[in-house]
Tab-separated table of C-alpha atoms and ligand atoms in Angstrom:
chain	number	residue	atom	x	y	z
A	1	MET	CA	-10.261	-8.245	-25.225
A	2	ARG	CA	-7.270	-8.320	-22.138
A	3	ARG	CA	-7.952	-9.854	-19.695
A	4	ALA	CA	-6.753	-9.563	-15.492
A	5	ALA	CA	-8.521	-10.506	-12.058
A	6	VAL	CA	-7.136	-10.676	-8.616
A	7	LEU	CA	-7.124	-13.496	-6.529
A	8	GLY	CA	-7.740	-13.731	-2.334
A	9	PHE	CA	-10.039	-15.544	-0.024
A	10	PRO	CA	-12.506	-14.226	0.228
A	11	VAL	CA	-11.777	-12.159	-2.123
A	12	ALA	CA	-15.515	-10.719	-2.305
A	13	HIS	CA	-15.002	-7.666	-0.055
A	14	SER	CA	-11.820	-6.306	-2.672
A	15	LEU	CA	-12.392	-2.867	-3.973
A	16	SER	CA	-10.004	-3.802	-6.986
A	17	PRO	CA	-12.700	-4.708	-9.412
A	18	LYS	CA	-14.310	-1.687	-9.093
A	19	LEU	CA	-11.410	0.338	-9.518
A	20	HIS	CA	-10.362	-1.700	-12.569
A	21	GLY	CA	-13.603	-1.510	-14.125
A	22	TYR	CA	-14.335	2.065	-13.748
A	23	TRP	CA	-10.480	2.449	-14.699
A	24	LEU	CA	-11.628	0.223	-18.246
A	25	SER	CA	-14.756	1.823	-19.065
A	26	HIS	CA	-13.172	5.332	-18.607
A	27	HIS	CA	-10.461	5.175	-20.751
A	28	ARG	CA	-12.813	2.177	-23.023
A	29	ILE	CA	-11.090	-0.151	-23.079
A	30	GLU	CA	-12.334	-3.620	-24.128
A	31	GLY	CA	-11.297	-5.783	-20.979
A	32	THR	CA	-12.100	-7.726	-18.149
A	33	TYR	CA	-11.161	-7.633	-14.166
A	34	GLU	CA	-12.276	-10.187	-12.120
A	35	ALA	CA	-12.426	-11.422	-8.614
A	36	ILE	CA	-11.753	-14.751	-8.631
A	37	ALA	CA	-12.130	-16.722	-4.642
A	38	THR	CA	-8.350	-18.554	-4.308
A	39	ALA	CA	-8.065	-20.927	-1.240
A	40	PRO	CA	-4.160	-21.301	-0.493
A	41	GLN	CA	-3.780	-24.937	-1.656
A	42	ASP	CA	-4.927	-23.751	-5.096
A	43	LEU	CA	-3.332	-20.491	-5.398
A	44	ALA	CA	-0.072	-22.452	-7.690
A	45	ASP	CA	-2.475	-24.242	-10.209
A	46	THR	CA	-4.542	-21.138	-10.427
A	47	LEU	CA	-1.715	-18.343	-11.544
A	48	ALA	CA	-0.801	-21.023	-14.526
A	49	ARG	CA	-4.342	-21.672	-15.213
A	50	LEU	CA	-4.837	-17.930	-15.222
A	51	ALA	CA	-1.613	-17.615	-17.811
A	52	ASP	CA	-2.848	-20.680	-20.545
A	53	ALA	CA	-5.987	-18.943	-20.727
A	54	GLY	CA	-4.128	-15.817	-21.989
A	55	TYR	CA	-4.720	-13.109	-19.072
A	56	GLU	CA	-2.602	-10.534	-18.639
A	57	GLY	CA	-1.999	-10.438	-14.937
A	58	CYS	CA	-3.402	-10.519	-11.736
A	59	ASN	CA	-3.451	-8.494	-8.146
A	60	LEU	CA	-2.922	-10.715	-5.349
A	61	THR	CA	-4.697	-9.928	-2.079
A	62	LEU	CA	-5.017	-11.983	1.802
A	63	PRO	CA	-3.238	-14.628	1.876
A	64	HIS	CA	-1.580	-14.967	-1.485
A	65	LYS	CA	1.071	-12.089	-1.477
A	66	GLU	CA	3.582	-13.361	0.540
A	67	ALA	CA	3.185	-17.829	-0.650
A	68	ALA	CA	3.398	-16.197	-4.395
A	69	LEU	CA	6.922	-15.472	-3.904
A	70	ALA	CA	8.089	-18.641	-4.760
A	71	LEU	CA	6.078	-18.869	-8.231
A	72	MET	CA	7.326	-16.056	-9.707
A	73	ASP	CA	10.048	-16.221	-12.599
A	74	ASP	CA	11.387	-12.779	-11.952
A	75	LEU	CA	10.703	-10.524	-9.225
A	76	ASP	CA	10.727	-7.170	-9.777
A	77	GLY	CA	12.688	-5.227	-6.884
A	78	SER	CA	9.583	-3.979	-5.163
A	79	ALA	CA	8.481	-7.087	-4.597
A	80	SER	CA	11.884	-8.742	-3.351
A	81	ALA	CA	12.039	-5.917	-0.786
A	82	ALA	CA	8.994	-5.408	0.496
A	83	GLY	CA	8.700	-9.745	0.926
A	84	ALA	CA	5.553	-9.817	-0.857
A	85	VAL	CA	3.647	-10.027	-4.433
A	86	ASN	CA	0.407	-8.120	-4.801
A	87	THR	CA	0.883	-7.644	-9.071
A	88	VAL	CA	1.600	-10.029	-11.965
A	89	HIS	CA	2.322	-10.149	-14.739
A	90	PHE	CA	1.853	-12.767	-17.387
A	91	GLU	CA	4.782	-12.085	-20.441
A	92	ASN	CA	6.190	-13.706	-22.544
A	93	GLY	CA	5.429	-16.951	-21.022
A	94	LYS	CA	6.683	-16.035	-17.565
A	95	MET	CA	5.042	-14.934	-14.303
A	96	GLU	CA	6.649	-11.191	-12.749
A	97	GLY	CA	5.945	-10.035	-9.456
A	98	TYR	CA	5.682	-6.110	-8.702
A	99	ASN	CA	4.762	-4.938	-5.208
A	100	SER	CA	2.885	-1.308	-5.948
A	101	ASP	CA	2.100	-0.374	-2.721
A	102	GLY	CA	5.195	1.106	-2.031
A	103	PHE	CA	4.645	3.370	-5.710
A	104	GLY	CA	0.719	3.573	-4.303
A	105	PHE	CA	2.312	5.349	-1.095
A	106	ILE	CA	3.883	7.525	-3.071
A	107	GLU	CA	1.946	8.556	-5.422
A	108	SER	CA	-0.578	9.697	-2.515
A	109	LEU	CA	1.642	11.621	-1.063
A	110	LYS	CA	1.825	14.057	-3.530
A	111	ALA	CA	-1.184	14.176	-5.157
A	112	GLN	CA	-2.406	15.083	-0.603
A	113	GLY	CA	0.685	17.629	-1.190
A	114	LEU	CA	2.771	16.340	2.227
A	115	GLY	CA	7.101	15.929	1.516
A	116	TRP	CA	9.171	13.490	1.716
A	117	GLN	CA	12.454	14.203	0.896
A	118	ASP	CA	14.068	16.363	3.738
A	119	ALA	CA	11.934	15.019	6.586
A	120	THR	CA	12.657	12.868	9.380
A	121	VAL	CA	10.416	9.469	8.786
A	122	MET	CA	8.603	8.141	11.427
A	123	ILE	CA	7.288	4.632	9.928
A	124	VAL	CA	4.485	3.441	13.005
A	125	GLY	CA	4.977	-0.308	12.428
A	126	ALA	CA	7.070	-2.946	10.833
A	127	GLY	CA	4.588	-5.183	8.809
A	128	GLY	CA	4.567	-5.748	5.145
A	129	ALA	CA	3.225	-2.092	4.659
A	130	ALA	CA	6.023	-0.909	6.491
A	131	ARG	CA	8.320	-2.841	4.367
A	132	ALA	CA	7.144	-1.312	0.897
A	133	ILE	CA	6.477	1.874	2.171
A	134	ILE	CA	10.493	2.558	3.828
A	135	HIS	CA	12.025	1.213	0.977
A	136	ALA	CA	9.764	3.031	-1.373
A	137	LEU	CA	10.845	6.412	0.040
A	138	SER	CA	14.136	5.326	0.032
A	139	THR	CA	14.382	5.134	-3.344
A	140	ALA	CA	12.418	8.307	-4.015
A	141	GLY	CA	16.077	9.824	-1.885
A	142	ALA	CA	14.206	10.116	1.581
A	143	ARG	CA	17.436	9.502	4.573
A	144	ASP	CA	16.452	9.428	7.457
A	145	PHE	CA	14.196	7.010	9.230
A	146	ILE	CA	12.545	6.941	12.376
A	147	ILE	CA	10.826	2.904	13.389
A	148	VAL	CA	8.452	2.157	16.598
A	149	ASN	CA	7.000	-1.244	16.555
A	150	ARG	CA	5.483	-3.058	19.067
A	151	THR	CA	7.842	-6.030	18.419
A	152	LEU	CA	11.084	-4.252	18.513
A	153	GLU	CA	12.973	-7.072	16.673
A	154	LYS	CA	10.867	-6.881	13.503
A	155	ALA	CA	11.534	-2.988	13.328
A	156	GLU	CA	15.636	-3.521	13.795
A	157	GLN	CA	15.708	-7.385	11.156
A	158	LEU	CA	13.240	-5.007	8.426
A	159	ALA	CA	16.020	-1.974	9.236
A	160	ARG	CA	18.886	-4.876	8.404
A	161	ASP	CA	16.757	-6.229	5.830
A	162	LEU	CA	15.970	-3.297	3.492
A	163	ASN	CA	20.214	-1.754	3.970
A	164	ILE	CA	19.156	1.791	5.343
A	165	TYR	CA	19.813	3.174	8.471
A	166	ALA	CA	17.090	4.262	11.274
A	167	ASP	CA	16.548	4.248	15.132
A	168	VAL	CA	14.465	2.104	15.955
A	169	ARG	CA	12.348	1.418	18.884
A	170	ASP	CA	9.616	-0.127	20.560
A	171	TRP	CA	6.850	1.476	21.592
A	172	SER	CA	8.553	3.514	23.981
A	173	GLY	CA	9.577	5.368	21.793
A	174	LEU	CA	6.943	6.648	20.064
A	175	SER	CA	6.216	10.091	21.629
A	176	SER	CA	10.205	11.279	22.207
A	177	ALA	CA	10.308	10.621	18.168
A	178	LEU	CA	7.397	13.296	17.823
A	179	GLU	CA	10.193	15.901	18.315
A	180	LYS	CA	12.849	14.873	14.658
A	181	THR	CA	9.934	13.569	12.473
A	182	GLY	CA	9.383	15.904	9.531
A	183	LEU	CA	6.457	12.874	8.112
A	184	LEU	CA	4.259	10.650	10.503
A	185	VAL	CA	3.228	6.856	9.312
A	186	ASN	CA	0.732	5.298	9.939
A	187	CYS	CA	1.827	1.552	8.459
A	188	THR	CA	-0.032	-0.221	11.084
A	189	ASN	CA	-3.592	-1.446	12.093
A	190	LEU	CA	-4.395	0.495	14.833
A	191	GLY	CA	-6.979	3.200	13.917
A	192	MET	CA	-8.901	0.453	11.253
A	193	ALA	CA	-12.153	0.046	11.749
A	194	GLY	CA	-12.569	-2.924	15.151
A	195	GLN	CA	-9.173	-2.176	15.477
A	196	ASP	CA	-8.317	0.111	18.718
A	197	PRO	CA	-6.903	3.587	18.153
A	198	LEU	CA	-3.525	4.328	17.831
A	199	VAL	CA	-3.662	6.577	21.198
A	200	LEU	CA	-0.683	9.278	20.332
A	201	ASP	CA	-0.239	12.606	21.490
A	202	LEU	CA	1.002	14.597	19.348
A	203	GLN	CA	1.387	18.174	21.433
A	204	ARG	CA	5.577	17.437	20.413
A	205	LEU	CA	5.085	16.960	16.593
A	206	ASN	CA	6.200	20.093	14.891
A	207	PRO	CA	3.769	21.771	13.072
A	208	LEU	CA	5.164	22.009	10.421
A	209	ALA	CA	5.176	18.014	10.618
A	210	GLY	CA	3.291	15.811	8.012
A	211	VAL	CA	0.842	13.073	9.032
A	212	ALA	CA	-0.075	10.277	6.890
A	213	ASP	CA	-2.064	7.428	7.824
A	214	ILE	CA	-2.742	4.542	5.156
A	215	VAL	CA	-5.581	3.093	7.254
A	216	TYR	CA	-8.528	4.011	4.652
A	217	LYS	CA	-11.707	2.466	6.295
A	218	PRO	CA	-12.667	4.623	7.840
A	219	LEU	CA	-11.425	7.306	5.547
A	220	GLU	CA	-9.803	9.314	8.215
A	221	THR	CA	-8.533	7.412	11.475
A	222	ASP	CA	-9.126	9.605	14.221
A	223	LEU	CA	-5.108	9.861	14.616
A	224	LEU	CA	-5.425	12.385	10.684
A	225	LYS	CA	-8.112	13.932	13.528
A	226	SER	CA	-6.279	15.358	15.465
A	227	ALA	CA	-3.217	16.274	12.794
A	228	ARG	CA	-5.545	18.193	11.358
A	229	LYS	CA	-7.062	19.645	14.401
A	230	ARG	CA	-3.090	20.654	15.016
A	231	GLY	CA	-3.269	22.126	11.698
A	232	HIS	CA	-0.743	19.612	10.071
A	233	LYS	CA	-0.942	18.131	6.356
A	234	VAL	CA	-3.165	15.624	6.512
A	235	ALA	CA	-2.818	12.083	3.846
A	236	THR	CA	-5.440	9.268	4.239
A	237	GLY	CA	-4.750	5.744	3.505
A	238	LEU	CA	-7.500	5.745	0.069
A	239	PRO	CA	-5.373	7.109	-2.759
A	240	MET	CA	-2.487	5.072	-1.134
A	241	LEU	CA	-5.367	2.190	-2.524
A	242	ILE	CA	-6.284	3.806	-5.407
A	243	HIS	CA	-2.845	4.851	-6.948
A	244	GLN	CA	-0.993	0.963	-6.318
A	245	GLY	CA	-3.255	-0.570	-8.704
A	246	ARG	CA	-2.009	1.487	-11.636
A	247	LEU	CA	1.160	-0.437	-11.613
A	248	GLY	CA	-0.886	-3.415	-12.534
A	249	PHE	CA	-3.580	-2.028	-15.015
A	250	LYS	CA	-0.880	-0.324	-16.928
A	251	LEU	CA	1.214	-3.224	-16.755
A	252	TRP	CA	-2.180	-5.614	-18.150
A	253	PHE	CA	-3.996	-2.482	-20.489
A	254	GLY	CA	-1.214	-0.741	-21.788
A	255	VAL	CA	-2.462	2.741	-20.091
A	256	ASP	CA	-1.404	4.605	-17.497
A	257	PRO	CA	-4.551	5.256	-15.688
A	258	GLU	CA	-6.569	8.434	-14.499
A	259	VAL	CA	-7.508	9.264	-10.896
A	260	THR	CA	-10.574	11.816	-11.786
A	261	ALA	CA	-12.762	13.341	-9.077
A	262	ASP	CA	-15.081	11.010	-9.500
A	263	LEU	CA	-12.943	7.565	-9.150
A	264	GLN	CA	-12.378	9.241	-6.248
A	265	PHE	CA	-16.088	9.539	-4.969
A	266	ILE	CA	-16.758	6.135	-5.262
A	267	MET	CA	-14.263	4.454	-3.765
A	268	GLU	CA	-15.308	6.949	-1.314
A	269	GLN	CA	-18.057	5.104	-1.232
A	270	ALA	CA	-17.605	1.821	-1.863
A	271	ALA	CA	-14.844	1.551	1.176
A	272	GLN	CA	-17.587	2.605	3.904
B	1	NAP	P1	0.703	-7.028	8.706
B	1	NAP	O1	2.021	-6.766	8.859
B	1	NAP	O2	0.231	-7.819	9.289
B	1	NAP	O3	1.329	-5.861	10.370
B	1	NAP	C1	0.411	-4.969	11.055
B	1	NAP	C2	1.852	-4.635	11.519
B	1	NAP	O4	0.313	-3.845	12.403
B	1	NAP	C3	3.090	-4.245	12.650
B	1	NAP	O5	3.666	-3.883	12.445
B	1	NAP	C4	2.344	-4.594	14.013
B	1	NAP	O6	3.524	-5.257	15.319
B	1	NAP	C5	0.951	-3.807	14.020
B	1	NAP	N1	0.262	-3.975	14.894
B	1	NAP	C6	-1.234	-4.584	14.337
B	1	NAP	N2	-2.104	-4.895	15.496
B	1	NAP	C7	-1.595	-3.564	16.850
B	1	NAP	C8	-1.314	-3.148	18.242
B	1	NAP	N3	-2.160	-3.641	18.427
B	1	NAP	N4	-0.282	-2.740	18.391
B	1	NAP	C9	0.204	-2.752	18.344
B	1	NAP	N5	0.846	-2.115	16.859
B	1	NAP	C10	0.493	-3.362	16.311
B	1	NAP	O7	0.018	-5.979	8.404
B	1	NAP	P2	-0.164	-4.834	7.020
B	1	NAP	O8	0.471	-5.812	5.668
B	1	NAP	O9	0.813	-4.348	6.552
B	1	NAP	O10	-0.907	-3.893	6.937
B	1	NAP	C11	-1.108	-3.115	7.987
B	1	NAP	C12	-2.014	-1.787	7.495
B	1	NAP	O11	-2.131	-1.251	6.633
B	1	NAP	C13	-3.917	-2.826	7.043
B	1	NAP	O12	-4.676	-1.880	8.418
B	1	NAP	C14	-3.817	-2.329	6.291
B	1	NAP	O13	-5.536	-2.724	5.890
B	1	NAP	C15	-3.245	-1.262	5.777
B	1	NAP	N6	-2.853	-1.151	4.628
B	1	NAP	C16	-3.474	-0.576	3.618
B	1	NAP	C17	-3.213	0.044	2.494
B	1	NAP	C18	-3.860	0.869	1.147
B	1	NAP	O14	-3.503	0.874	0.315
B	1	NAP	N7	-4.160	2.292	1.890
B	1	NAP	C19	-2.412	-1.390	1.368
B	1	NAP	C20	-1.836	-1.678	2.871
B	1	NAP	C21	-2.525	-2.615	3.756
B	1	NAP	P3	3.636	-5.888	15.194
B	1	NAP	O15	4.761	-6.378	14.237
B	1	NAP	O16	4.018	-6.039	16.555
B	1	NAP	O17	3.188	-7.761	15.083
């Protein structure tokens, strides 16, 4: 019986047990995936305890993703670039740290029919998710980035850390960057239930540009609603959450799990 878990604090809200539980049953794998509430000071001990008990690995959610970097024996390039670990694999007595957000985002773009290869990509935000996504997009061939963030220094630091060329702007440069943009991605908390919306007049956006939001609660943000109304292709945030889970499932249970229409429906219900 293979076992995996998600560690967070709090962790009750996590959608990961639903996601992995679906895949275990869909692929008829004898395994378990549980949520374990883990206070920050207990992270190292809990990881060691799970490894000793024969678990395959775990997901990490708030507040552990950054703290876990220092606890890993090996870091995949995805985790060091993102500066955060969200997937851990216990392998040959070692803890290997990965970050699957960038992979999840790219797979979600593919699944929703949005391209990035020849586009100027405008990323709004410069936090952990933006880091993971820019790293994944540049690894997957994107060359031309505009990064807009409320705190300019964080966007400048991100571009330096990832060693990419980017047109970096503060909030005042948001609207004027739209004309050059082929793919617009919201990587901030704006638009999330309980937060302010991302206020952005899309009039200057190239009609052929795609618009993606990684916020998944609500399932379709105001930004995506107005983009859809103007005829842009859009990508919602929940498929990223689903696809990012594939990496861990494959590492722990040996199968690249299927993203079925059923699963999407179940996750949409769970996310509301
Ligand atoms: P983070 O590291 O805390 O970064 C937050 C970003 O949002 C920063 O760029 C921050 O700007 C910006 N921001 C926050 N409040 C703002 C405001 N009032 N006005 C302007 N900018 C604001 O968070 P994260 O981990 O990157 O996550 C960002 C969002 O992505 C969250 O909503 C999260 O739920 C979502 N997410 C979704 C998935 C998925 O699978 N779909 C995965 C990961 C994250 P400053 O730098 O100026 O503070």
